[in-house]
PDB file of C-alpha atoms in Angstrom:
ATOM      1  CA  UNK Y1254     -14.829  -1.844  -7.639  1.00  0.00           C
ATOM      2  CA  UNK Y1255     -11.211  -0.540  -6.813  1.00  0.00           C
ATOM      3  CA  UNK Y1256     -12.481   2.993  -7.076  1.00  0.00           C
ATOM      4  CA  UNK Y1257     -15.783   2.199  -4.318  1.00  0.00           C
ATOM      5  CA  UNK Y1258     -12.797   0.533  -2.615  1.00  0.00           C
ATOM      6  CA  UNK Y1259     -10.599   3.265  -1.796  1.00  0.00           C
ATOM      7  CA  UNK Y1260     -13.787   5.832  -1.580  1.00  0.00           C
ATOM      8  CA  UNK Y1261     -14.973   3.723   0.949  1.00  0.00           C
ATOM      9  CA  UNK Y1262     -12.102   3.184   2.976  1.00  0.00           C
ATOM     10  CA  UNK Y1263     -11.228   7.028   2.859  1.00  0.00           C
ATOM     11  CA  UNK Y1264     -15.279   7.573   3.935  1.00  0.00           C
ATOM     12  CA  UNK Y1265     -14.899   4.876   6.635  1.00  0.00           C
ATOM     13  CA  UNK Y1266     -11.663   6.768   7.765  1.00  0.00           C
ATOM     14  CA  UNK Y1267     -12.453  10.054   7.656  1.00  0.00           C
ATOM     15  CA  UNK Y1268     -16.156   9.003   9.532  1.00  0.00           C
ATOM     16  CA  UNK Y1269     -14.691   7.059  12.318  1.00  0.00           C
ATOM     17  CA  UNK Y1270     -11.568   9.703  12.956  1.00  0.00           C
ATOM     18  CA  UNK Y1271      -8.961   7.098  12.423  1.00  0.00           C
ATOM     19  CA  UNK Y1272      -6.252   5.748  10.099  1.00  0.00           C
ATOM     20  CA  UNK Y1273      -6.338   9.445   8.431  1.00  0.00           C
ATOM     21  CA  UNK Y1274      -4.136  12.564   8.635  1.00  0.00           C
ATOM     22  CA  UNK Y1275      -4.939  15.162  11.697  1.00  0.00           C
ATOM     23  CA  UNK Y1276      -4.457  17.802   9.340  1.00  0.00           C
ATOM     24  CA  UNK Y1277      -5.795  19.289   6.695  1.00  0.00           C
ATOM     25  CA  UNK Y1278      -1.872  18.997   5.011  1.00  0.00           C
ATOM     26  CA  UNK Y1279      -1.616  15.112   6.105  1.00  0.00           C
ATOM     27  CA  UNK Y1280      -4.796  14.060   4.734  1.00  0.00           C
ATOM     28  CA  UNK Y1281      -3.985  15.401   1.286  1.00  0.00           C
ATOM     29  CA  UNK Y1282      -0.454  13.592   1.341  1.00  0.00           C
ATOM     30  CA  UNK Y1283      -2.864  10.512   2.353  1.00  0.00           C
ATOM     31  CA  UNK Y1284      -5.163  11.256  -0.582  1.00  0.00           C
ATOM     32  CA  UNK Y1285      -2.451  11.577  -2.639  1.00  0.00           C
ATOM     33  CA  UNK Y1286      -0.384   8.559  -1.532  1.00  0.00           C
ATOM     34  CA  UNK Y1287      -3.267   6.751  -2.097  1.00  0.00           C
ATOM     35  CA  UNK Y1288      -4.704   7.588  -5.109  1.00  0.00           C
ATOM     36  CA  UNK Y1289      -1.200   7.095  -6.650  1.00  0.00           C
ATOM     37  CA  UNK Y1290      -1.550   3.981  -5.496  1.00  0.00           C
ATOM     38  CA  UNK Y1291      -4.902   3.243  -7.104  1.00  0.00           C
ATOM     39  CA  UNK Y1292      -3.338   3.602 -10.613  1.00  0.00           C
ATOM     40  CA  UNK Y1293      -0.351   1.210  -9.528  1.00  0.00           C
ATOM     41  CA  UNK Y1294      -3.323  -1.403  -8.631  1.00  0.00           C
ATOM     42  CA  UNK Y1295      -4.990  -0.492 -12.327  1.00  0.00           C
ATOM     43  CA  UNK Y1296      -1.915  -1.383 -13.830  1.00  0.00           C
ATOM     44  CA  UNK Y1297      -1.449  -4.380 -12.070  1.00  0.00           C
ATOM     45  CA  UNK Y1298      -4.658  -5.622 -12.957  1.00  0.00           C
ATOM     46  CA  UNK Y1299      -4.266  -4.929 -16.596  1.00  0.00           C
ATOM     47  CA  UNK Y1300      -1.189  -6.896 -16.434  1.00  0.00           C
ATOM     48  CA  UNK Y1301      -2.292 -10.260 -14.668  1.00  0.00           C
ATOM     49  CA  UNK Y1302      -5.311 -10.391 -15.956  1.00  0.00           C
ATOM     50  CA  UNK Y1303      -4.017  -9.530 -19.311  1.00  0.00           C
ATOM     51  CA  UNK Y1304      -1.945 -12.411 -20.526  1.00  0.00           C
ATOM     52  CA  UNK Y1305       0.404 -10.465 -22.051  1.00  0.00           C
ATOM     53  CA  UNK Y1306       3.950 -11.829 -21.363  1.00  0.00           C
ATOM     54  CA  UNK Y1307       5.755  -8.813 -22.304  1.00  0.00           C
ATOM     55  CA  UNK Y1308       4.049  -6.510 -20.112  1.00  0.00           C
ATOM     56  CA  UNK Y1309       4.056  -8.496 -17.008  1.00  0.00           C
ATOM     57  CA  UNK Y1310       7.442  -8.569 -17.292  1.00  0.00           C
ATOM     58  CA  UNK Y1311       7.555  -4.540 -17.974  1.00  0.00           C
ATOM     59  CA  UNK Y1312       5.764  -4.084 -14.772  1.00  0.00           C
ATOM     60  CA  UNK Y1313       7.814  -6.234 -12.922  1.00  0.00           C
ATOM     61  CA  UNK Y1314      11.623  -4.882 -13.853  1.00  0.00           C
ATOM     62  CA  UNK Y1315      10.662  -1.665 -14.520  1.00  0.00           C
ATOM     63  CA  UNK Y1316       6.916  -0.333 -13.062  1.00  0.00           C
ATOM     64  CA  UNK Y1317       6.815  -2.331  -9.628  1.00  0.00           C
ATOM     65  CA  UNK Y1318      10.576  -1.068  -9.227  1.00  0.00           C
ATOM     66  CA  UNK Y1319       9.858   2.134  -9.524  1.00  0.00           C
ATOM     67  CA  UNK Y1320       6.742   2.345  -6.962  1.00  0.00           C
ATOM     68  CA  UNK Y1321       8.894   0.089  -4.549  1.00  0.00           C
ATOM     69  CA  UNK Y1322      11.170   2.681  -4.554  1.00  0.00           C
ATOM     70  CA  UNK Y1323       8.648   5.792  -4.848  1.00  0.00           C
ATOM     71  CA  UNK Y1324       7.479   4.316  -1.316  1.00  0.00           C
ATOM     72  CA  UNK Y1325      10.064   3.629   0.179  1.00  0.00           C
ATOM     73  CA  UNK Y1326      11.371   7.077  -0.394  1.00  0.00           C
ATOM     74  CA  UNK Y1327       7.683   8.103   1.620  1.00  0.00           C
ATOM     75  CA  UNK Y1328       8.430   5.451   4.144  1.00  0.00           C
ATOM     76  CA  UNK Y1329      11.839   7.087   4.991  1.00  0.00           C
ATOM     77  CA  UNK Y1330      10.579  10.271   5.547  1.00  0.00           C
ATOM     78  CA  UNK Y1331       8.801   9.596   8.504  1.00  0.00           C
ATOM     79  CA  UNK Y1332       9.170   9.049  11.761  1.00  0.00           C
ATOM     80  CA  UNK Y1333       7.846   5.494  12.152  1.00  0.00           C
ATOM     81  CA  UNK Y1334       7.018   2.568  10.180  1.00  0.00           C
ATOM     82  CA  UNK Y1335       3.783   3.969   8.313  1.00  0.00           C
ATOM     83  CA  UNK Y1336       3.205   6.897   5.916  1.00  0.00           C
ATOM     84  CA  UNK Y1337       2.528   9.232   8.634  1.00  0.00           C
ATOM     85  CA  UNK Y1338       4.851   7.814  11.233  1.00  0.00           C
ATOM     86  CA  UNK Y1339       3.934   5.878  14.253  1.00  0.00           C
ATOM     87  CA  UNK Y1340       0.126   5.467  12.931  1.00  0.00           C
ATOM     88  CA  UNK Y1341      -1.169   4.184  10.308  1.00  0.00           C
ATOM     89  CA  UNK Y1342      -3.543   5.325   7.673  1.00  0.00           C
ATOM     90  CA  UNK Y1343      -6.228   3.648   4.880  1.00  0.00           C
ATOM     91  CA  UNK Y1344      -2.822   4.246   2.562  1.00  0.00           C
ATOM     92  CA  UNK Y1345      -0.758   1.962   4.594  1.00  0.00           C
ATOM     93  CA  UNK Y1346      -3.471  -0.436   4.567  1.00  0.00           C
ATOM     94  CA  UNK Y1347      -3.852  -0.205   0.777  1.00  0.00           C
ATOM     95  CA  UNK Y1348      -0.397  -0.458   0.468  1.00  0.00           C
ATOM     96  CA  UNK Y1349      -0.067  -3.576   2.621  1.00  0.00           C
ATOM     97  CA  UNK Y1350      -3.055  -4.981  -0.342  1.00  0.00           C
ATOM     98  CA  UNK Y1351      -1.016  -3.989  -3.356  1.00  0.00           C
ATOM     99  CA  UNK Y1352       2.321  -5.426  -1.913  1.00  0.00           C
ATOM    100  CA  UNK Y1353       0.740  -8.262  -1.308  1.00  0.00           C
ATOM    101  CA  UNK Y1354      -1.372  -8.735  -4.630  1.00  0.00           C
ATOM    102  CA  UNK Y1355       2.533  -8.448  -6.059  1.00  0.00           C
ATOM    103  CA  UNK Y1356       3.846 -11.749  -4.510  1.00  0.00           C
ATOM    104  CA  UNK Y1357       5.240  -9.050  -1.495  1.00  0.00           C
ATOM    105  CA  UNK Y1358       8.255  -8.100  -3.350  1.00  0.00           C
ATOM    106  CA  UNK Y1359      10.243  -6.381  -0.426  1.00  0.00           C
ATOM    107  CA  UNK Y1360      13.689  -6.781  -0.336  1.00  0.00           C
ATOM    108  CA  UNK Y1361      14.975  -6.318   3.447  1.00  0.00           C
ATOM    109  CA  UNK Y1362      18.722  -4.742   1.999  1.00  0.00           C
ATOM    110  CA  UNK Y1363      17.362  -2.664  -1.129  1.00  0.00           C
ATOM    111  CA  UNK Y1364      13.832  -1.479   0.676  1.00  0.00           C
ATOM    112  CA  UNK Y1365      14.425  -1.446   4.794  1.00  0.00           C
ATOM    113  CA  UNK Y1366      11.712   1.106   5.389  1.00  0.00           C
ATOM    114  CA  UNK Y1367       9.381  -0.990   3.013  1.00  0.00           C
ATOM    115  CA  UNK Y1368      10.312  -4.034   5.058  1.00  0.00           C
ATOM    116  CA  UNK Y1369       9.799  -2.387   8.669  1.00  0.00           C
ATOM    117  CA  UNK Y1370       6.531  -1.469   7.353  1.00  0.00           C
ATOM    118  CA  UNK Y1371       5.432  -4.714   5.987  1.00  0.00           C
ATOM    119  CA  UNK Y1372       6.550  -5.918   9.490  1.00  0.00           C
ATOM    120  CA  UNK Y1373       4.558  -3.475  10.782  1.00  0.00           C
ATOM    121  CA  UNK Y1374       1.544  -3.845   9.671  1.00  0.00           C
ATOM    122  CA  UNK Y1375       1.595  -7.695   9.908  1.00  0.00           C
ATOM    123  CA  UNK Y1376       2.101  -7.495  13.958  1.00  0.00           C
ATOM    124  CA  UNK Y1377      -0.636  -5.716  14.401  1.00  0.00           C
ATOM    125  CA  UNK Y1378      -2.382  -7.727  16.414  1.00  0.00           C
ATOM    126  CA  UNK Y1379      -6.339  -8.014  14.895  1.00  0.00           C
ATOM    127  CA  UNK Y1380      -4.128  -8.478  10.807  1.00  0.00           C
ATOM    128  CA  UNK Y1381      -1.722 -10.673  12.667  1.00  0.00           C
ATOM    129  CA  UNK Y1382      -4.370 -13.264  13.701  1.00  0.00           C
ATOM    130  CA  UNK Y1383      -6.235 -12.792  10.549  1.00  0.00           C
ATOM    131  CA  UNK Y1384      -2.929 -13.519   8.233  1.00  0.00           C
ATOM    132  CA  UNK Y1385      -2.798 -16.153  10.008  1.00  0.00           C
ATOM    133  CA  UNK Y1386      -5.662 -18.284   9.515  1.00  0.00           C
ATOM    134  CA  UNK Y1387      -7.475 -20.037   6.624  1.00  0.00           C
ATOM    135  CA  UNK Y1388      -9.794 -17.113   5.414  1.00  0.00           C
ATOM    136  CA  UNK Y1389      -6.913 -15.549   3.684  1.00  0.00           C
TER     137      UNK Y1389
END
């Protein structure tokens, strides 16, 4: 399903003209971005679904600190609050998912482009009322 998931939301994207790169160059950093992404979801899953106490906390001091960091290093290189600066792409949305399948583990001091971007993305007005109400 994760694999139809991203597929689909890359199709959708790239079909409707929006929340993708304008250039050839951006949509591969997209693809990339968010196929990197795809495996840090895979190994999520394997580890809460797994029941192995070891692992999950593996992926939690070592794994999940490592793609906070890997993004946030993307994050910082732009000009706004998403991957591709001021708009935002099926990654940032997919990001937004994994974050939040994690418990959103954003610290505001260690991760400030992470946090501006979780910020982001929750203000946006159609997410913000959604977030907000009981289907969540």
């Amino acid at each position: 399903m994760l694999v139809l998931t991203l597929s689909s939301m890359r199709y959708i994207s790239r079909k409707l003209s929006r929340h993708d790169g304008k250039t050839e160059e951006e949509k591969l950093l997209v693809g990339n971005i968010a196929d990197n992404m795809a495996d840090w979801y895979t190994k999520w899953v394997k580890v809460y679904f797994g029941g192995n106490e070891e692992a999950s906390k593996k992926y939690k001091e070592e794994y999940l600190v490592e793609q906070l960091k890997r993004h946030e290093k993307y994050l910082s290189n732009t000009t706004g609050p998403y991957l591709l600066g001021e708009e935002p792409t099926y990654a940032d949305f997919y990001l937004f998912h994994i974050l939040e399948d994690n418990g959103m583990p954003v610290d505001a001091e260690k991760f400030p482009h992470m946090t501006a971007f979780v910020e982001a993305i929750e203000n946006r007005p159609n997410l913000k009322k959604y977030l907000a109400s009981d289907r969540k």
